[in-house]
Amino acid sequence: MDSMDRPVTWSAPGKVIICGEHFVVYGVTAIAAALDKRAYCTVSPRDDSVIRISSKQVGAAEWRDGELVKESSKGVGNRLNAYHKMVSAILASHDRRKGVNVVIDSQIPRALGLGSSASIAVATAGALLDLLNVSFEPDDLAQHALIAESEVHYRPSGIDPAVTTLGGIIRFKRGVKPVRLEPPAPLELLVIETGKTKRTSEMVRKVAQFRELHIGIFDKLMELVDVVSQEVELAILNNRLERLGSLLTVNHNVLRIIGVSTPELDDVVDASISSGAYGAKLTGGGGGGTVIAVASSQNLKRIYEVLQRSYSVRRVRLPQEGVRRESSPVIV
Ligand code: MEV
């Protein structure tokens, strides 16, 4: 059996944006971190030219020569098409005419700002390049994943594929090689899901409209968020949690100004702070989704218990691992 006959499985983590979302699309520095929940993807070869993608969470679809030929229920092909585009671009760029089976199982909830689409794309790209016996750098995976991200998002900055590939906590700026930040001690975040989903592309479009209406204000807010990101980096590197929390709240208020928060997100931020967190903010695209909060290690447990009565909350220790090869396949 040559190595091309064996299914290959890779996984990649979800993410949170610690600061700088939306503004990062326009060139501001942002900071993001990989999460503990992961997407798994197994790729195996086929003898025909069909690309079959099946997801435990969404369903299955098949394409032949770029045409959707089968789907397990209406709309599934559309939802999985971004990954099909990426897979077919990778196969074409390596002159491979035969198809593959792609099996996805993701622990990352969709449309909550936690990077579900990027982690699926990065894990799929890793598994496929590995199956094809191609050597690659982490940046190649992030670049391939951008093909899928461009289908799902509107003007993606590339931060989601970058952090899900590298893992840990990263500083990201468009067009610049991302840098891993190494905190002196593990950093624990509260990740609080509102349960309300929203497509990131819709929110990025909304911000583009705000920017068109208020370009002067937007430019000033970009300068402000750049300062927030510089200070967040220092707070992480020096383990200054109180300062970090307060910077998160500043960033949340800027995100409110540009219209991506909601009453629910503001309520979660307020509830986190009033139960003792140093600060909190929405994370990712907004319009629903998730809040992150920072608290002292002594208070974390108590705040977690209070918030848990009303929300789905997790304590996540950073840093977490980026993309990796797995030993067992995904079964769907
Ligand atoms: C999404 O995780 C972050 C946004 O800034 C979009 C992007 O950077 O591609 C909202």
Short mmCIF file of C-alpha atoms and ligand atoms in Angstrom, two decimals:
data_model
loop_
_atom_site.label_atom_id
_atom_site.label_comp_id
_atom_site.label_asym_id
_atom_site.label_seq_id
_atom_site.Cartn_x
_atom_site.Cartn_y
_atom_site.Cartn_z
CA MET A 1 0.00 0.00 0.00
CA ASP A 2 1.68 3.28 -0.99
CA SER A 3 1.23 6.29 1.31
CA MET A 4 -1.38 7.79 -1.08
CA ASP A 5 -3.77 4.91 -0.25
CA ARG A 6 -3.96 5.62 3.45
CA PRO A 7 -6.49 8.08 4.87
CA VAL A 8 -4.79 11.02 6.57
CA THR A 9 -6.30 13.00 9.46
CA TRP A 10 -5.39 16.51 10.60
CA SER A 11 -7.02 18.83 13.11
CA ALA A 12 -6.94 22.58 13.75
CA PRO A 13 -8.23 24.70 16.66
CA GLY A 14 -10.95 27.36 16.83
CA LYS A 15 -9.91 30.85 17.83
CA VAL A 16 -10.80 34.02 19.69
CA ILE A 17 -9.74 37.52 18.71
CA ILE A 18 -8.33 39.16 21.86
CA CYS A 19 -8.37 42.62 20.25
CA GLY A 20 -8.51 44.34 16.88
CA GLU A 21 -11.24 42.46 14.97
CA HIS A 22 -12.81 44.36 12.04
CA PHE A 23 -10.07 47.03 12.17
CA VAL A 24 -7.58 44.30 11.19
CA VAL A 25 -9.37 44.12 7.81
CA TYR A 26 -8.13 47.71 7.18
CA GLY A 27 -4.55 47.11 8.32
CA VAL A 28 -4.64 47.56 12.12
CA THR A 29 -2.65 45.11 14.28
CA ALA A 30 -4.80 42.52 16.08
CA ILE A 31 -4.11 39.78 18.63
CA ALA A 32 -5.74 36.36 18.46
CA ALA A 33 -5.48 33.04 20.27
CA ALA A 34 -6.17 29.40 19.43
CA LEU A 35 -8.86 27.66 21.48
CA ASP A 36 -9.13 24.17 22.95
CA LYS A 37 -11.99 23.05 20.65
CA ARG A 38 -10.86 21.63 17.30
CA ALA A 39 -12.06 20.65 13.83
CA TYR A 40 -10.92 17.23 12.54
CA CYS A 41 -10.61 16.27 8.90
CA THR A 42 -9.78 12.95 7.23
CA VAL A 43 -8.88 12.84 3.53
CA SER A 44 -8.63 9.64 1.49
CA PRO A 45 -8.04 9.03 -2.25
CA ARG A 46 -10.68 7.93 -4.80
CA ASP A 47 -10.32 6.14 -8.12
CA ASP A 48 -12.73 8.45 -9.94
CA SER A 49 -12.69 12.25 -10.31
CA VAL A 50 -15.36 12.92 -7.64
CA ILE A 51 -14.67 15.19 -4.67
CA ARG A 52 -16.95 14.08 -1.82
CA ILE A 53 -17.14 16.23 1.29
CA SER A 54 -19.10 15.04 4.28
CA SER A 55 -19.46 16.83 7.57
CA LYS A 56 -20.89 15.26 10.70
CA GLN A 57 -22.60 18.57 11.46
CA VAL A 58 -23.83 19.63 7.98
CA GLY A 59 -24.30 16.59 5.67
CA ALA A 60 -22.57 15.35 2.50
CA ALA A 61 -22.14 16.57 -1.08
CA GLU A 62 -20.31 15.40 -4.22
CA TRP A 63 -18.83 17.33 -7.13
CA ARG A 64 -17.56 16.03 -10.47
CA ASP A 65 -15.44 18.37 -12.63
CA GLY A 66 -16.63 21.35 -10.61
CA GLU A 67 -20.36 20.47 -10.86
CA LEU A 68 -22.41 19.60 -7.80
CA VAL A 69 -23.79 16.10 -8.59
CA LYS A 70 -25.22 14.94 -5.25
CA GLU A 71 -26.15 16.35 -1.85
CA SER A 72 -27.62 14.65 1.22
CA SER A 73 -30.24 17.40 1.51
CA LYS A 74 -30.95 20.68 -0.28
CA GLY A 75 -28.43 23.44 0.44
CA VAL A 76 -25.67 21.18 1.81
CA GLY A 77 -23.61 21.55 -1.40
CA ASN A 78 -23.84 25.31 -1.02
CA ARG A 79 -22.70 25.20 2.61
CA LEU A 80 -19.73 22.95 1.82
CA ASN A 81 -18.80 24.60 -1.47
CA ALA A 82 -16.03 26.78 0.01
CA TYR A 83 -14.10 23.66 1.08
CA HIS A 84 -14.77 22.01 -2.30
CA LYS A 85 -13.26 25.05 -4.05
CA MET A 86 -10.15 24.88 -1.88
CA VAL A 87 -9.76 21.11 -2.33
CA SER A 88 -10.16 21.30 -6.09
CA ALA A 89 -7.66 24.22 -6.31
CA ILE A 90 -5.08 22.22 -4.31
CA LEU A 91 -5.62 19.08 -6.43
CA ALA A 92 -5.32 21.09 -9.67
CA SER A 93 -2.16 22.85 -8.50
CA HIS A 94 -0.56 19.42 -7.94
CA ASP A 95 -1.78 18.05 -11.27
CA ARG A 96 -3.92 15.41 -9.62
CA ARG A 97 -6.94 14.42 -11.70
CA LYS A 98 -8.45 11.87 -9.31
CA GLY A 99 -10.82 12.95 -6.56
CA VAL A 100 -10.80 12.52 -2.79
CA ASN A 101 -13.16 11.85 0.09
CA VAL A 102 -13.07 14.52 2.79
CA VAL A 103 -14.68 13.77 6.15
CA ILE A 104 -15.09 16.62 8.65
CA ASP A 105 -16.01 16.55 12.33
CA SER A 106 -15.90 19.91 14.10
CA GLN A 107 -16.28 20.64 17.82
CA ILE A 108 -16.37 24.38 17.08
CA PRO A 109 -19.87 25.88 16.98
CA ARG A 110 -20.63 27.70 13.71
CA ALA A 111 -21.24 31.44 13.34
CA LEU A 112 -20.32 32.30 16.93
CA GLY A 113 -17.12 34.14 16.00
CA LEU A 114 -14.94 31.17 17.00
CA GLY A 115 -13.23 30.54 13.66
CA SER A 116 -15.10 27.37 12.70
CA SER A 117 -14.70 27.78 8.91
CA ALA A 118 -10.97 28.63 9.08
CA SER A 119 -10.15 25.66 11.28
CA ILE A 120 -12.00 23.25 8.96
CA ALA A 121 -10.20 24.74 5.95
CA VAL A 122 -6.76 24.58 7.60
CA ALA A 123 -7.25 20.99 8.83
CA THR A 124 -8.49 19.95 5.35
CA ALA A 125 -5.57 21.64 3.57
CA GLY A 126 -3.10 19.95 5.95
CA ALA A 127 -4.63 16.50 5.46
CA LEU A 128 -4.82 16.88 1.67
CA LEU A 129 -1.23 18.13 1.21
CA ASP A 130 -0.05 15.33 3.51
CA LEU A 131 -1.99 12.75 1.46
CA LEU A 132 -0.38 14.16 -1.71
CA ASN A 133 3.06 13.83 -0.08
CA VAL A 134 3.75 17.51 -0.60
CA SER A 135 6.08 19.28 1.84
CA PHE A 136 4.68 22.56 3.14
CA GLU A 137 5.17 25.38 5.61
CA PRO A 138 2.44 26.60 8.03
CA ASP A 139 2.01 29.71 5.90
CA ASP A 140 1.07 27.52 2.88
CA LEU A 141 -1.85 26.08 4.88
CA ALA A 142 -3.06 29.54 5.87
CA GLN A 143 -2.83 30.68 2.22
CA HIS A 144 -4.79 27.66 0.94
CA ALA A 145 -7.41 28.17 3.66
CA LEU A 146 -7.87 31.74 2.45
CA ILE A 147 -9.38 30.31 -0.77
CA ALA A 148 -12.19 28.83 1.35
CA GLU A 149 -12.35 31.86 3.67
CA SER A 150 -12.83 34.21 0.71
CA GLU A 151 -15.97 32.24 -0.19
CA VAL A 152 -17.34 32.30 3.36
CA HIS A 153 -16.26 35.78 4.49
CA TYR A 154 -16.20 39.18 2.85
CA ARG A 155 -12.64 40.61 2.52
CA PRO A 156 -11.06 38.22 5.08
CA SER A 157 -7.93 39.69 6.67
CA GLY A 158 -6.36 36.24 7.03
CA ILE A 159 -6.19 36.38 10.85
CA ASP A 160 -8.40 33.30 11.38
CA PRO A 161 -6.36 30.90 9.17
CA ALA A 162 -3.10 32.36 10.60
CA VAL A 163 -3.99 31.73 14.26
CA THR A 164 -5.59 28.35 13.66
CA THR A 165 -2.43 27.26 11.81
CA LEU A 166 0.17 28.61 14.24
CA GLY A 167 -1.75 28.07 17.48
CA GLY A 168 -0.84 29.93 20.69
CA ILE A 169 -1.37 33.68 20.90
CA ILE A 170 -0.37 35.70 17.83
CA ARG A 171 0.12 39.29 16.77
CA PHE A 172 -1.33 39.69 13.27
CA LYS A 173 -1.18 42.51 10.75
CA ARG A 174 -2.21 42.21 7.11
CA GLY A 175 0.77 41.56 4.83
CA VAL A 176 3.21 40.97 7.75
CA LYS A 177 4.41 37.56 9.00
CA PRO A 178 2.40 36.76 12.18
CA VAL A 179 4.40 36.64 15.43
CA ARG A 180 3.74 34.21 18.32
CA LEU A 181 3.54 35.88 21.72
CA GLU A 182 4.81 33.80 24.63
CA PRO A 183 3.12 34.73 27.94
CA PRO A 184 5.25 34.10 31.05
CA ALA A 185 2.44 31.98 32.57
CA PRO A 186 -0.68 30.33 31.11
CA LEU A 187 -3.42 32.90 30.51
CA GLU A 188 -6.94 31.83 31.43
CA LEU A 189 -9.92 33.36 29.60
CA LEU A 190 -13.65 32.99 30.16
CA VAL A 191 -15.36 32.25 26.85
CA ILE A 192 -19.07 33.02 27.07
CA GLU A 193 -21.36 32.05 24.18
CA THR A 194 -24.62 33.99 23.70
CA GLY A 195 -26.03 31.23 21.49
CA LYS A 196 -27.05 33.87 18.89
CA THR A 197 -25.38 33.15 15.56
CA LYS A 198 -24.42 35.70 12.92
CA ARG A 199 -22.47 35.49 9.66
CA THR A 200 -19.16 37.35 9.90
CA SER A 201 -19.46 38.48 6.26
CA GLU A 202 -22.64 40.40 7.11
CA MET A 203 -20.90 42.22 9.96
CA VAL A 204 -17.79 43.03 7.86
CA ARG A 205 -20.12 44.59 5.25
CA LYS A 206 -21.85 46.59 7.99
CA VAL A 207 -18.49 47.96 9.16
CA ALA A 208 -17.58 48.85 5.55
CA GLN A 209 -20.78 50.94 5.40
CA PHE A 210 -19.98 52.66 8.72
CA ARG A 211 -16.48 53.43 7.41
CA GLU A 212 -17.86 54.93 4.20
CA LEU A 213 -20.20 57.18 6.19
CA HIS A 214 -17.61 58.24 8.78
CA ILE A 215 -14.18 57.85 7.23
CA GLY A 216 -12.54 60.50 9.47
CA ILE A 217 -13.93 58.92 12.65
CA PHE A 218 -13.02 55.44 11.44
CA ASP A 219 -9.41 56.52 10.82
CA LYS A 220 -9.17 57.86 14.38
CA LEU A 221 -10.69 54.65 15.78
CA MET A 222 -8.09 52.68 13.80
CA GLU A 223 -5.32 54.64 15.53
CA LEU A 224 -6.98 53.99 18.89
CA VAL A 225 -7.31 50.24 18.29
CA ASP A 226 -3.66 50.08 17.17
CA VAL A 227 -2.71 51.51 20.59
CA VAL A 228 -5.05 49.02 22.30
CA SER A 229 -3.29 46.15 20.47
CA GLN A 230 0.19 47.39 21.45
CA GLU A 231 -0.90 47.65 25.08
CA VAL A 232 -2.69 44.29 25.05
CA GLU A 233 0.53 42.69 23.81
CA LEU A 234 2.52 44.26 26.67
CA ALA A 235 -0.14 43.27 29.21
CA ILE A 236 0.01 39.64 27.98
CA LEU A 237 3.81 39.56 27.97
CA ASN A 238 3.95 41.02 31.50
CA ASN A 239 0.99 39.03 32.89
CA ARG A 240 -0.84 42.26 33.82
CA LEU A 241 -4.38 40.84 33.96
CA GLU A 242 -6.12 43.90 35.37
CA ARG A 243 -4.70 46.05 32.61
CA LEU A 244 -5.55 43.41 29.99
CA GLY A 245 -9.17 43.18 31.17
CA SER A 246 -9.61 46.93 31.10
CA LEU A 247 -8.16 47.10 27.55
CA LEU A 248 -10.71 44.47 26.45
CA THR A 249 -13.52 46.69 27.71
CA VAL A 250 -12.07 49.69 25.85
CA ASN A 251 -11.98 47.59 22.68
CA HIS A 252 -15.57 46.44 23.25
CA ASN A 253 -16.75 50.03 23.46
CA VAL A 254 -15.03 50.86 20.15
CA LEU A 255 -16.76 47.85 18.58
CA ARG A 256 -20.06 49.21 19.92
CA ILE A 257 -19.38 52.53 18.18
CA ILE A 258 -18.93 50.82 14.80
CA GLY A 259 -22.20 48.93 15.29
CA VAL A 260 -21.13 45.30 15.72
CA SER A 261 -22.29 44.78 19.30
CA THR A 262 -25.84 43.86 20.35
CA PRO A 263 -27.85 44.34 23.56
CA GLU A 264 -27.15 40.66 24.44
CA LEU A 265 -23.40 41.06 23.95
CA ASP A 266 -23.42 44.27 26.01
CA ASP A 267 -25.38 42.43 28.73
CA VAL A 268 -22.80 39.63 28.84
CA VAL A 269 -19.96 42.17 29.05
CA ASP A 270 -21.77 44.02 31.88
CA ALA A 271 -22.62 40.77 33.71
CA SER A 272 -18.96 39.65 33.50
CA ILE A 273 -17.67 42.94 34.91
CA SER A 274 -20.33 43.21 37.61
CA SER A 275 -19.56 39.67 38.76
CA GLY A 276 -15.90 40.63 39.20
CA ALA A 277 -14.08 40.29 35.85
CA TYR A 278 -11.40 42.89 35.10
CA GLY A 279 -12.97 43.42 31.69
CA ALA A 280 -14.71 41.80 28.73
CA LYS A 281 -15.49 42.24 25.05
CA LEU A 282 -17.25 40.62 22.14
CA THR A 283 -14.88 38.52 20.03
CA GLY A 284 -14.86 37.96 16.26
CA GLY A 285 -17.47 39.30 13.88
CA GLY A 286 -20.07 40.27 16.53
CA GLY A 287 -23.79 40.79 15.85
CA GLY A 288 -24.27 37.86 18.26
CA GLY A 289 -21.72 35.18 19.04
CA THR A 290 -19.26 35.18 21.89
CA VAL A 291 -17.73 37.31 24.65
CA ILE A 292 -14.32 36.84 26.28
CA ALA A 293 -13.54 38.03 29.80
CA VAL A 294 -10.41 38.28 31.92
CA ALA A 295 -10.36 37.97 35.72
CA SER A 296 -7.86 37.40 38.51
CA SER A 297 -7.08 33.73 39.13
CA GLN A 298 -8.68 34.01 42.61
CA ASN A 299 -11.99 35.29 41.14
CA LEU A 300 -12.24 33.12 38.03
CA LYS A 301 -14.04 30.18 39.61
CA ARG A 302 -16.65 32.37 41.30
CA ILE A 303 -17.30 34.48 38.17
CA TYR A 304 -17.55 31.30 36.11
CA GLU A 305 -20.18 29.93 38.51
CA VAL A 306 -22.22 33.15 38.43
CA LEU A 307 -22.15 33.45 34.62
CA GLN A 308 -22.90 29.76 34.16
CA ARG A 309 -26.38 30.28 35.62
CA SER A 310 -27.35 32.35 32.56
CA TYR A 311 -24.87 31.50 29.77
CA SER A 312 -22.81 28.74 28.25
CA VAL A 313 -19.35 29.50 29.69
CA ARG A 314 -15.96 27.80 29.40
CA ARG A 315 -12.62 28.43 31.05
CA VAL A 316 -9.87 28.18 28.45
CA ARG A 317 -6.17 28.10 29.25
CA LEU A 318 -3.87 29.66 26.65
CA PRO A 319 -1.74 28.84 24.76
CA GLN A 320 -3.32 25.96 22.83
CA GLU A 321 -1.79 23.94 20.00
CA GLY A 322 -2.23 24.89 16.31
CA VAL A 323 -2.79 22.60 13.32
CA ARG A 324 -1.50 19.03 13.77
CA ARG A 325 -1.56 15.54 12.27
CA GLU A 326 -3.77 13.04 14.13
CA SER A 327 -3.27 9.32 14.41
CA SER A 328 -6.92 8.19 14.17
CA PRO A 329 -9.38 8.95 11.34
CA VAL A 330 -12.69 10.79 11.67
CA ILE A 331 -15.64 8.43 11.28
CA VAL A 332 -18.88 9.85 9.85
C1 MEV B 1 -13.21 37.44 12.18
O1 MEV B 1 -12.71 36.47 13.07
C2 MEV B 1 -12.39 38.69 12.29
C3 MEV B 1 -12.84 39.86 11.41
O2 MEV B 1 -11.93 40.91 11.66
C4 MEV B 1 -12.83 39.48 9.94
C5 MEV B 1 -11.41 39.25 9.40
O3 MEV B 1 -10.44 39.77 9.94
O4 MEV B 1 -11.30 38.53 8.39
C6 MEV B 1 -14.25 40.33 11.78
#
